[in-house]
N, CA, C and O atoms as a MOPAC input file, in Angstrom:
PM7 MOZYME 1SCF
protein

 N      0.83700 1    -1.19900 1     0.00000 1
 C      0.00000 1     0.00000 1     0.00000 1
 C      0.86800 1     1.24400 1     0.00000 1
 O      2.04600 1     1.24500 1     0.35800 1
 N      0.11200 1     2.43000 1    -0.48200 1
 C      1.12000 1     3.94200 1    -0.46900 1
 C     -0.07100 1     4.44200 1     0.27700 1
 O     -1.22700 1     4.02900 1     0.18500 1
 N      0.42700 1     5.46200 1     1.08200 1
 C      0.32500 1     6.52900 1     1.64900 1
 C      0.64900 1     8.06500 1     1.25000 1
 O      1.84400 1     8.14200 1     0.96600 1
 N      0.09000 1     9.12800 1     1.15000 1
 C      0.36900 1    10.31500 1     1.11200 1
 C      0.10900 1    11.03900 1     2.55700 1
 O     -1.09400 1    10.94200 1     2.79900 1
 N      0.50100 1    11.43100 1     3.15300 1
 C     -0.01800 1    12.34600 1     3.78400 1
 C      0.07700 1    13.79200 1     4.21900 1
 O      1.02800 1    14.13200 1     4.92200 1
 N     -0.98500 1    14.80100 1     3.79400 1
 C     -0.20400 1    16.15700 1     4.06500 1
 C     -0.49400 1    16.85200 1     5.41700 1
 O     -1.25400 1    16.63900 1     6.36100 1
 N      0.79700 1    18.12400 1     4.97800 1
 C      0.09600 1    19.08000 1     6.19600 1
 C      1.06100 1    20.30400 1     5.78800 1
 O      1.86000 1    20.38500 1     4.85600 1
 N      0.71300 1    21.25500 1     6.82100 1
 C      0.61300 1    22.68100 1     6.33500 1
 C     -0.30500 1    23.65500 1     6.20700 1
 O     -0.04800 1    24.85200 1     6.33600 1
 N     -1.45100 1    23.16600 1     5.94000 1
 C     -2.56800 1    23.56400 1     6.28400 1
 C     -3.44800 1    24.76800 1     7.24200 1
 O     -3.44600 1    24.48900 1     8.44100 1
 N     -3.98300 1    25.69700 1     6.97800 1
 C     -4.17100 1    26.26900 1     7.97200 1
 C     -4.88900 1    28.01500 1     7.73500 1
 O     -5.22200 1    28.40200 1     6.61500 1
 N     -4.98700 1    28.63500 1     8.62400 1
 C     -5.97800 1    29.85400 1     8.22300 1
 C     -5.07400 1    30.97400 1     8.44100 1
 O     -4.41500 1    31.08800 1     9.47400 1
 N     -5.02800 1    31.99700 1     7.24700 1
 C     -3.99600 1    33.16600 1     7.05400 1
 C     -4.71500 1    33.93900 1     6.26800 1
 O     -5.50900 1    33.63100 1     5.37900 1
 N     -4.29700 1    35.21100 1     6.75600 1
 C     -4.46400 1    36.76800 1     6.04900 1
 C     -4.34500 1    36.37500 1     4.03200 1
 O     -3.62700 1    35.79600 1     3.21700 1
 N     -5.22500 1    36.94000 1     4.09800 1
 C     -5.06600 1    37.66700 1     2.21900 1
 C     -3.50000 1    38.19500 1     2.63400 1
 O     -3.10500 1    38.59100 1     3.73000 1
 N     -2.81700 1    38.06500 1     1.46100 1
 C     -1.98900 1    38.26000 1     1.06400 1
 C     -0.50400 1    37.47500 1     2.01700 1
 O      0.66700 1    37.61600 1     1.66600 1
 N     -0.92700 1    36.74600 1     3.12800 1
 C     -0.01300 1    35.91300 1     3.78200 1
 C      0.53600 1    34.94600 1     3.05500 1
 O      0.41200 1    35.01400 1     1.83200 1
 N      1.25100 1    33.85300 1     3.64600 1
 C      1.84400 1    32.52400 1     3.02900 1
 C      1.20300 1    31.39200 1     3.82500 1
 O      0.49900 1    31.81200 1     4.74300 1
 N      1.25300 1    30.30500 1     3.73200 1
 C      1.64200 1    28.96600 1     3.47300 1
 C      2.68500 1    28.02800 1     3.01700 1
 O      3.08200 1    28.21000 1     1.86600 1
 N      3.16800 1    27.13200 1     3.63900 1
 C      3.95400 1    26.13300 1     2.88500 1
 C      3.23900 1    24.63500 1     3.31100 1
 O      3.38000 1    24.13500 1     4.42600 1
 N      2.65200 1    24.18200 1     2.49400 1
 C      2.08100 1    22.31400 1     2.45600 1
 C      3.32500 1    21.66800 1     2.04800 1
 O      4.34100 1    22.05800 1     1.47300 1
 N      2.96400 1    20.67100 1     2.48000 1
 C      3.98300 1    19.28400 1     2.98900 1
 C      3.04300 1    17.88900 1     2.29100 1
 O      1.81300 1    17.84300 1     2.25100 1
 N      3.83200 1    16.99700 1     1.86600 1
 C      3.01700 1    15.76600 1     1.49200 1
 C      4.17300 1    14.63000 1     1.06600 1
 O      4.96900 1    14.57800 1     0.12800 1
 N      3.90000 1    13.78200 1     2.15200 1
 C      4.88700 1    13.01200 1     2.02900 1
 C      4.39200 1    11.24300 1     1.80500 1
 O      3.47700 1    10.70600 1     2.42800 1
 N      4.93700 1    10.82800 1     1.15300 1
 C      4.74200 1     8.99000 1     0.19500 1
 C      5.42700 1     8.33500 1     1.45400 1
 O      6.33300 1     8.73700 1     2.18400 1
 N      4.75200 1     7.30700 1     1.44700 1
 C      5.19700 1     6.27700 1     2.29300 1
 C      4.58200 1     5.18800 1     1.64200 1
 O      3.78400 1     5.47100 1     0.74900 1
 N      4.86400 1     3.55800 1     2.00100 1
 C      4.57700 1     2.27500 1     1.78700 1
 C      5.55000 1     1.49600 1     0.89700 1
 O      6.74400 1     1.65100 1     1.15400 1
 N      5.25000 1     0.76200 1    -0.01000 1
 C      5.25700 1    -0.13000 1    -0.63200 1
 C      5.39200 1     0.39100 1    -1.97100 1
 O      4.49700 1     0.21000 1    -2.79700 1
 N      6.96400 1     1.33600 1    -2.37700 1
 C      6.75900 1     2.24000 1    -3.00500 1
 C      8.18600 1     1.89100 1    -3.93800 1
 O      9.27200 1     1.95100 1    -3.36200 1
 N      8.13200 1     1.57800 1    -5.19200 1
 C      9.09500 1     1.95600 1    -6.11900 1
 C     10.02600 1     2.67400 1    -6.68000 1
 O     11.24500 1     2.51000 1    -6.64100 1
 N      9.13300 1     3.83400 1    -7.43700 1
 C      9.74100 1     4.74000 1    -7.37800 1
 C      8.61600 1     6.04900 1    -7.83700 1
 O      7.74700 1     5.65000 1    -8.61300 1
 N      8.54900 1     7.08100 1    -7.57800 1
 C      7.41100 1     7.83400 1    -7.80100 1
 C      7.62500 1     8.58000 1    -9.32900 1
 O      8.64700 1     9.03900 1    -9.83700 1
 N      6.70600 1     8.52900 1    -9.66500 1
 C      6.57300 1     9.64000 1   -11.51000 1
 C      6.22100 1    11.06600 1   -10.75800 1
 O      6.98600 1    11.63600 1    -9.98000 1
 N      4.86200 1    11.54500 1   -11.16000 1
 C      4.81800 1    12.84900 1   -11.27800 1
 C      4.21200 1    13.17700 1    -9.68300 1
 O      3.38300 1    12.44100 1    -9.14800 1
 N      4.67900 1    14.19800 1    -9.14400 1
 C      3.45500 1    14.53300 1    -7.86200 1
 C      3.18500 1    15.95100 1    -8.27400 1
 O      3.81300 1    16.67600 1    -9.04500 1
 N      1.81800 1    16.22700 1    -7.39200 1
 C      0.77000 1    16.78400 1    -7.96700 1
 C      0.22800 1    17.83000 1    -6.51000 1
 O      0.63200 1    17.62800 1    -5.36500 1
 N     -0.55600 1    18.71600 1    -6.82700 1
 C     -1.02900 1    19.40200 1    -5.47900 1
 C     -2.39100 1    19.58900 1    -6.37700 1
 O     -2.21800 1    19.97200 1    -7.53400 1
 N     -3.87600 1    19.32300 1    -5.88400 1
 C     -4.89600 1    20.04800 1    -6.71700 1
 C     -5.56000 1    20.71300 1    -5.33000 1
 O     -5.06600 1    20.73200 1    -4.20300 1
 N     -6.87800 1    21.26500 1    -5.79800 1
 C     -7.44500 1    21.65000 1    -4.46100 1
 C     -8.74800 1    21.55100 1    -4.98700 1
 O     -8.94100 1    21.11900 1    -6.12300 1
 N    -10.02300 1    22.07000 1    -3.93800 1
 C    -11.15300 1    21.62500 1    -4.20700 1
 C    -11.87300 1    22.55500 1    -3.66300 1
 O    -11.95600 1    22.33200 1    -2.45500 1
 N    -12.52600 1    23.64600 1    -4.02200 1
 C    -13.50000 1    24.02300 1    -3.08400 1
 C    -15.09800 1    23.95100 1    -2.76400 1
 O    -15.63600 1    23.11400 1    -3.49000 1
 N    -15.79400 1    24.45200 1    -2.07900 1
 C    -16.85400 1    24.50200 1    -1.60000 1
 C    -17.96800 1    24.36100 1    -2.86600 1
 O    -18.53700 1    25.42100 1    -3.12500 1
 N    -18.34900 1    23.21900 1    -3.67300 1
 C    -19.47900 1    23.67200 1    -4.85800 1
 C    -18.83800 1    23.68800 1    -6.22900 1
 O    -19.39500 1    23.84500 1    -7.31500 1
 N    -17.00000 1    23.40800 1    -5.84600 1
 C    -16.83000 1    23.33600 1    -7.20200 1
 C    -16.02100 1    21.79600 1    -7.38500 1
 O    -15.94400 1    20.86000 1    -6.58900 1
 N    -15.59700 1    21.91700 1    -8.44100 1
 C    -15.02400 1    20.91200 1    -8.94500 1
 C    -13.24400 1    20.56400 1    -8.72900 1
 O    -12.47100 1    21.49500 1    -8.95900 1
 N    -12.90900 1    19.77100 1    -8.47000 1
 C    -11.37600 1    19.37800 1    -7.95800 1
 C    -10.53900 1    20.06300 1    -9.08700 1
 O    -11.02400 1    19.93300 1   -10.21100 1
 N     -9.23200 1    20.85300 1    -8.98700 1
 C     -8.66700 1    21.75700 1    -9.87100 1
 C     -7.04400 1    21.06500 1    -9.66400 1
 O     -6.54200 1    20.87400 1    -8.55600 1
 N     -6.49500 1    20.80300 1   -10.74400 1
 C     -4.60900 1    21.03000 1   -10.78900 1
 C     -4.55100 1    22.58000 1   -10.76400 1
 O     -4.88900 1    23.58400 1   -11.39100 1
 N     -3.77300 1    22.05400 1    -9.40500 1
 C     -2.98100 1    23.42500 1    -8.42200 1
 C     -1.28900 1    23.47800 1    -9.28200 1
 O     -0.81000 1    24.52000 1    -9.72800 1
 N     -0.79000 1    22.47400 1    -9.33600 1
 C      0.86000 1    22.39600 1    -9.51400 1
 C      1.23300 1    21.21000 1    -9.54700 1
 O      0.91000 1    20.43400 1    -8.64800 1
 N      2.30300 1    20.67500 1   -11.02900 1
 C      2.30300 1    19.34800 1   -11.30500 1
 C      4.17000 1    19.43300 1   -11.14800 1
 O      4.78000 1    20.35700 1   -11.68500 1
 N      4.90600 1    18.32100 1   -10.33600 1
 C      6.33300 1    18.32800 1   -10.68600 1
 C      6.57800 1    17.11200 1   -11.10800 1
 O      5.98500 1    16.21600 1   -10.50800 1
 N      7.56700 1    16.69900 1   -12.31700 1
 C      7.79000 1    15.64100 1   -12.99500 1
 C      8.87400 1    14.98300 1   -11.88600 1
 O      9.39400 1    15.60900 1   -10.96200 1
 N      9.04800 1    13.80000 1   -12.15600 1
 C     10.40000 1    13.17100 1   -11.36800 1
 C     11.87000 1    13.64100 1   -11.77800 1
 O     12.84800 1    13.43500 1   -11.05900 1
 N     11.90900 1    14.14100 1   -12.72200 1
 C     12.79100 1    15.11200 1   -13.26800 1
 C     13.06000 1    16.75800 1   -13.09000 1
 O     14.02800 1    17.48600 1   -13.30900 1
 N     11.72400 1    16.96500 1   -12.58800 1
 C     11.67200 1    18.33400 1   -12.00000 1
 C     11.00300 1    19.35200 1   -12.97000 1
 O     11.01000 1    20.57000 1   -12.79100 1
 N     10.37200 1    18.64800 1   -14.11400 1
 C      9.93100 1    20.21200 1   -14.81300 1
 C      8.15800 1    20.13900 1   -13.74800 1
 O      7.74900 1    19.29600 1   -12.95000 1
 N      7.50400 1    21.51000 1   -14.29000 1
 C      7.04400 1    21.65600 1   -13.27200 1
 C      5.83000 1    22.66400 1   -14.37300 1
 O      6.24900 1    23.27700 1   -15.35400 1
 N      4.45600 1    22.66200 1   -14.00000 1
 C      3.22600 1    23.14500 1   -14.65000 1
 C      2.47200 1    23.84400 1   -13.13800 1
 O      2.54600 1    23.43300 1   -11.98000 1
 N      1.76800 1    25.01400 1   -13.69300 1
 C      0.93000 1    25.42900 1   -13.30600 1
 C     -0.52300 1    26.24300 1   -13.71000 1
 O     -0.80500 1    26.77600 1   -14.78300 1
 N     -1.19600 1    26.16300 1   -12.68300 1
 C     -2.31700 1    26.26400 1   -13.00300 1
 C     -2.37300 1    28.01900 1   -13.40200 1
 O     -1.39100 1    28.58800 1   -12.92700 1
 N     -3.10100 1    28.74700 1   -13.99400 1
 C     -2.48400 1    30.34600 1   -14.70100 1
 C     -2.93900 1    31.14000 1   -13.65400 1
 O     -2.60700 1    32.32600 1   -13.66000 1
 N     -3.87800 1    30.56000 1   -12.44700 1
 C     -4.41300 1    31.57300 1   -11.13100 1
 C     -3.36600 1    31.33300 1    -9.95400 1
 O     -3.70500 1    31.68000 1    -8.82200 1
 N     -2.27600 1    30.83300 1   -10.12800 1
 C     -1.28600 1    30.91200 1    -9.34300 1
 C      0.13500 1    31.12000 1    -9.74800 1
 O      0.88900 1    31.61000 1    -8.90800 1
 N      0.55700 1    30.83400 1   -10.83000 1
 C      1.52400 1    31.01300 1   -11.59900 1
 C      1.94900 1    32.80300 1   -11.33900 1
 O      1.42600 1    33.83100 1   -11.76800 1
 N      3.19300 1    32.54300 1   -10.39300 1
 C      4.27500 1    33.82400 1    -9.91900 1
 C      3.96900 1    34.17700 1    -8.33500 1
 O      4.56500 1    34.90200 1    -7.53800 1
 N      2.62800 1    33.25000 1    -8.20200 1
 C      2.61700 1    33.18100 1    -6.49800 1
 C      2.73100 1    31.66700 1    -5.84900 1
 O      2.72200 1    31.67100 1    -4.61800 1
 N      2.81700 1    30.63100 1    -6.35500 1
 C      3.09600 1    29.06400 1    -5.91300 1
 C      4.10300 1    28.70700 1    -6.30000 1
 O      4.50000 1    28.97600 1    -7.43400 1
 N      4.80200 1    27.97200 1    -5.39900 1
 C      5.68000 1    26.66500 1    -5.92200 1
 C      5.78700 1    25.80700 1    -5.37000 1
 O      5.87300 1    25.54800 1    -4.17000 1
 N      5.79000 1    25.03000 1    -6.65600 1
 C      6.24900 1    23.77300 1    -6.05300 1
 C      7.39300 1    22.69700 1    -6.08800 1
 O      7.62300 1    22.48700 1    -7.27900 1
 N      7.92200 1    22.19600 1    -5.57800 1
 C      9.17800 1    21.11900 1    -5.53700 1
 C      8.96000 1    20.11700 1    -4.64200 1
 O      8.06900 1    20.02100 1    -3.79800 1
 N     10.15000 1    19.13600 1    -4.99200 1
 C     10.06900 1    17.89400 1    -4.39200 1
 C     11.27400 1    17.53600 1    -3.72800 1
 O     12.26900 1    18.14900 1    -4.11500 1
 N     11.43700 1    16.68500 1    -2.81100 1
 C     12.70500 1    16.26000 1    -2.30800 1
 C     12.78000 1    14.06500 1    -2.46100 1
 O     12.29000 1    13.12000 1    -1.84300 1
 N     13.52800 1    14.22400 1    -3.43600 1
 C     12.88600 1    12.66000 1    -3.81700 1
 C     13.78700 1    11.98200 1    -3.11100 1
 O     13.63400 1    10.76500 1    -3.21500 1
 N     14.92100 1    12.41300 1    -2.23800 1
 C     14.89000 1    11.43700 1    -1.32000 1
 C     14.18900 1    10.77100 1     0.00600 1
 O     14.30000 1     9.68700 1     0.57900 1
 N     13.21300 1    12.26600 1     0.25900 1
 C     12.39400 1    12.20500 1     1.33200 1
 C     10.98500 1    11.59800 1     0.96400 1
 O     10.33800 1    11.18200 1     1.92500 1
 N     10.42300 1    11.48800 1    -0.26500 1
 C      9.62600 1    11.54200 1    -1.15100 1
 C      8.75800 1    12.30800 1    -0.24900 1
 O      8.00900 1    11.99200 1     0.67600 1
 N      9.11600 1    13.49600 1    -0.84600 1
 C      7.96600 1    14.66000 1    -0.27100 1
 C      7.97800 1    15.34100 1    -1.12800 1
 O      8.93900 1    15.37800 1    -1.89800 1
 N      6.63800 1    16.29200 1    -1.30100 1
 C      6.23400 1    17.50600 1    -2.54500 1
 C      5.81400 1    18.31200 1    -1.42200 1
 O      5.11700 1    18.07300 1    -0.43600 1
 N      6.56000 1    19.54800 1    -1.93000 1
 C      5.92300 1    21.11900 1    -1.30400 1
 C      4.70600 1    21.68200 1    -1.93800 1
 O      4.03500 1    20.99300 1    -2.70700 1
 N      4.47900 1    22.57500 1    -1.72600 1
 C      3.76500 1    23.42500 1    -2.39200 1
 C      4.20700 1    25.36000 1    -1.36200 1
 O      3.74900 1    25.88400 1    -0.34600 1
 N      4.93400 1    25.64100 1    -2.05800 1
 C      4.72400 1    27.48600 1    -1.29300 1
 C      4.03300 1    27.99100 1    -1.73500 1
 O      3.98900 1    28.04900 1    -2.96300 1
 N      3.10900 1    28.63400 1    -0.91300 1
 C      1.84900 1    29.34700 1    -1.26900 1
 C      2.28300 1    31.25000 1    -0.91400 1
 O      1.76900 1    31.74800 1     0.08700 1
 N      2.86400 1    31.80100 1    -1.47100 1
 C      2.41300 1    33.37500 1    -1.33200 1
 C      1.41800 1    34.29700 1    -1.91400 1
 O      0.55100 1    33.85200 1    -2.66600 1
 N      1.47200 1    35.34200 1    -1.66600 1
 C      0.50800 1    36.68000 1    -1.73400 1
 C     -0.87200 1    36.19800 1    -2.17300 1
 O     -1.43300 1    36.46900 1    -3.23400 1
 N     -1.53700 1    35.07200 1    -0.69300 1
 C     -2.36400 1    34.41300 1    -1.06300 1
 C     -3.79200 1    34.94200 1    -0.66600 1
 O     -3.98300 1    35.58200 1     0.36800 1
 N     -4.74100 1    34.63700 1    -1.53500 1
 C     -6.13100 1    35.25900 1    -1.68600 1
 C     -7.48500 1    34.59300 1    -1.15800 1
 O     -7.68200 1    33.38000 1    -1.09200 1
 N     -8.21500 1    35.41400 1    -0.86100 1
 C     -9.63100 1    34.47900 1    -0.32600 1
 C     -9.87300 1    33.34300 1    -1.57400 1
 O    -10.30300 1    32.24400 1    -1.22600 1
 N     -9.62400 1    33.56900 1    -2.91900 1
 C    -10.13500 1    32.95100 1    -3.61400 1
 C     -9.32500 1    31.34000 1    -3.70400 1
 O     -9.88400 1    30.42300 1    -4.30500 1
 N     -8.31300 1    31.19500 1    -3.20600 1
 C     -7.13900 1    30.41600 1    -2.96600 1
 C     -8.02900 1    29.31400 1    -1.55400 1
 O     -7.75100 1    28.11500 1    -1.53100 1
 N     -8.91300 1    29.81900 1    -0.63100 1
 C     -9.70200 1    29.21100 1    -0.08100 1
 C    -10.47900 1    27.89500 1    -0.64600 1
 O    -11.45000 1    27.80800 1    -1.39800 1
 N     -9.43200 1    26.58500 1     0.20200 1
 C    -10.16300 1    25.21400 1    -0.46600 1
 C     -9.49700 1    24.22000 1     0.13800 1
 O     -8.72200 1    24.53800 1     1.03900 1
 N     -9.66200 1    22.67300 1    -0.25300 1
 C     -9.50000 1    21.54200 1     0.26300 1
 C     -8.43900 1    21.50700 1    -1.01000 1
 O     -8.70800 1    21.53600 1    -2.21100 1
 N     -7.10900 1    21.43300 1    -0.34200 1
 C     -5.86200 1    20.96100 1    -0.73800 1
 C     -5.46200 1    19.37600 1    -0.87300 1
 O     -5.62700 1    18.73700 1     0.16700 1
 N     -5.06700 1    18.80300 1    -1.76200 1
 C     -4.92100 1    17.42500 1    -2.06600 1
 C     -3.57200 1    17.39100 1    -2.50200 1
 O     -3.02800 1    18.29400 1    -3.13800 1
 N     -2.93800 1    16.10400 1    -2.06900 1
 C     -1.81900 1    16.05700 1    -2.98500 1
 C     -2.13300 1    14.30500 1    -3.56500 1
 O     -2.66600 1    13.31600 1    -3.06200 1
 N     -1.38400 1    14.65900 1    -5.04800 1
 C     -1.47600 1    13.18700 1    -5.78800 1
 C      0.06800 1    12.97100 1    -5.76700 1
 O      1.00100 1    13.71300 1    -5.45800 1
 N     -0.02500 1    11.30600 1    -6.33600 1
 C      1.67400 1    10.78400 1    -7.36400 1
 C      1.53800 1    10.12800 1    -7.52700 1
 O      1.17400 1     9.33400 1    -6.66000 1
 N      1.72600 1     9.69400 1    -9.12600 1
 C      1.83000 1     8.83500 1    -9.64000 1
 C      3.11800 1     7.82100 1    -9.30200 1
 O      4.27200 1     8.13000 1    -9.59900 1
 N      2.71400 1     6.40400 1    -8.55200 1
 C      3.66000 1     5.79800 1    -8.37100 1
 C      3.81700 1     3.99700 1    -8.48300 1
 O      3.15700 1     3.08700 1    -7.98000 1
 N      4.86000 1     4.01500 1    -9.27400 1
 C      5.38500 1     2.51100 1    -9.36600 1
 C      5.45900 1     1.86600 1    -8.19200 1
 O      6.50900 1     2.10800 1    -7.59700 1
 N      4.28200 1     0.68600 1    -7.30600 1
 C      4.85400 1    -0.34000 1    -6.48200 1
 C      6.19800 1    -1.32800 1    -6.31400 1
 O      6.87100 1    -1.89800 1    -7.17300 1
 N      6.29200 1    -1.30200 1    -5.11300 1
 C      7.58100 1    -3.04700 1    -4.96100 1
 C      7.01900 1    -4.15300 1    -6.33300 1
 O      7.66400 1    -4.83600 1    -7.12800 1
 N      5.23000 1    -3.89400 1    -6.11100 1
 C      4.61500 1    -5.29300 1    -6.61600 1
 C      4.68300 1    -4.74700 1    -8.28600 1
 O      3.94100 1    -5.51100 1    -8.90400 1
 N      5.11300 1    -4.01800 1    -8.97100 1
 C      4.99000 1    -3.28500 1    -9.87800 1
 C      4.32200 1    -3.18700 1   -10.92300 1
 O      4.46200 1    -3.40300 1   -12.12700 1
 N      3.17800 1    -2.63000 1    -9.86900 1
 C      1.65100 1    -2.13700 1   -10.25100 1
 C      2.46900 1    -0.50900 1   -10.29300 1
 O      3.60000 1    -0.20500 1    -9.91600 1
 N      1.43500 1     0.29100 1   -10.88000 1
 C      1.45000 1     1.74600 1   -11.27800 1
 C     -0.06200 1     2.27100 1   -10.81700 1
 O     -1.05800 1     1.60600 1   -11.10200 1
 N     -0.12200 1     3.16600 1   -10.28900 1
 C     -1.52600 1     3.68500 1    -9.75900 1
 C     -1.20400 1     5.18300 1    -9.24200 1
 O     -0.08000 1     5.61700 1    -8.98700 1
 N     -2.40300 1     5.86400 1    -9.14600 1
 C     -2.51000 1     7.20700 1    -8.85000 1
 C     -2.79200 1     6.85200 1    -7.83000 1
 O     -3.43500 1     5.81200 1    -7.68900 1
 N     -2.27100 1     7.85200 1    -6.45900 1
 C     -3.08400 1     7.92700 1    -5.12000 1
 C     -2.83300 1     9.07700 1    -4.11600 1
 O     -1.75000 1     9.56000 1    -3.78500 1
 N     -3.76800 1     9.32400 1    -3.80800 1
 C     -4.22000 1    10.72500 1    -2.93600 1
 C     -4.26600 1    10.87300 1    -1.14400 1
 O     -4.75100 1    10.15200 1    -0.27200 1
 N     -3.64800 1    11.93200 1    -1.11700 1
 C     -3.75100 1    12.39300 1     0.23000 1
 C     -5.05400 1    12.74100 1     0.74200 1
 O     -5.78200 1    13.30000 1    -0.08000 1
 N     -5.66700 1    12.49700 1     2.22500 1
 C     -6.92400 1    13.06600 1     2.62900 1
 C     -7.09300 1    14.51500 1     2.73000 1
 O     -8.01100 1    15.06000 1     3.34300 1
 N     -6.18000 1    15.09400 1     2.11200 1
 C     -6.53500 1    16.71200 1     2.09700 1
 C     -6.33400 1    17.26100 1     3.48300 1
 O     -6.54100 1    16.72400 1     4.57100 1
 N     -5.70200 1    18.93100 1     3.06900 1
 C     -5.43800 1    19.20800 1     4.39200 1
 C     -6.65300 1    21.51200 1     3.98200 1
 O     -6.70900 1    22.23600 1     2.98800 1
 N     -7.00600 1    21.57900 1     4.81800 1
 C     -8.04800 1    22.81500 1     4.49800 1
 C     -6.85400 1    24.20100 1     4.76800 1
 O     -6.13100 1    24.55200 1     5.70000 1
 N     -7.11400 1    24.63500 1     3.55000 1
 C     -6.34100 1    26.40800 1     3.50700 1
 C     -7.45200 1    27.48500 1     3.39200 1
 O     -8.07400 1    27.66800 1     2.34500 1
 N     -7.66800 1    28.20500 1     4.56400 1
 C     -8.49600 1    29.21900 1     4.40600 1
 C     -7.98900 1    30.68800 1     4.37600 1
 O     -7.40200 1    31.11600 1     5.37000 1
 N     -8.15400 1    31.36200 1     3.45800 1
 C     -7.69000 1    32.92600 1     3.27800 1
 C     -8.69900 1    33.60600 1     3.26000 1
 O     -9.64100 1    33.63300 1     2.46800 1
 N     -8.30300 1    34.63200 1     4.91500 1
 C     -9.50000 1    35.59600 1     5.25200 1
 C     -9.29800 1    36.69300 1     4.78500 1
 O     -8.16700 1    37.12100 1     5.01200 1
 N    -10.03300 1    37.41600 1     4.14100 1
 C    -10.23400 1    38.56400 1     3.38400 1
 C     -9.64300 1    39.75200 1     4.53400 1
 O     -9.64700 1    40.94800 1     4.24300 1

């Protein structure tokens, strides 16, 4: 089995920061891409920030020059830095990765989300 689990999470000023944490554990190969999406209240689950195992790296165009993200693949952990962040940035944070098992199966799998609220 894999595990994600994040944190970082938490309630800050418009225009404050954040930094999320999400780290792989189990029965784990080697990881492909990890992922941060988020989700809010009524809408639909969104790609937040994608990093390859190589390191190139996509974003979504409502955060792009205020997020980043990186990975530390020996820790198998994905960041996400969140600055000059907005009420609209308010949502259920997820992290994904695509990852190769010991048993070498390949599967997507998700963290239980950790909640970022930005008070106006």
């Amino acid at each position: 089995q894999v595990q994600l689990v994040e944190s970082g999470g938490g309630l800050v000023q418009a225009g404050g920061s954040l930094r999320l944490s999400c780290a792989a554990s189990g029965s784990i190969h080697s990881i492909n891409y990890m992922a941060w999406y988020r989700q809010a209240p009524g809408e639909q689950r969104e790609l937040v920030a994608r990093i390859s195992s190589g390191g190139s790296t996509n974003y979504a165009d409502s955060v792009k020059g205020r997020f980043t993200i990186s990975r530390d693949n020996a820790k198998r952990t994905v960041y996400l830095q969140m600055n000059s962040l907005k009420p609209e940035d308010t949502a259920v944070y997820y992290c994904a990765a695509g990852v190769w098992t010991t048993a070498w199966a390949k599967g997507d799998y998700w963290g239980q989300g950790t909640q970022v609220t930005v008070s106006s």
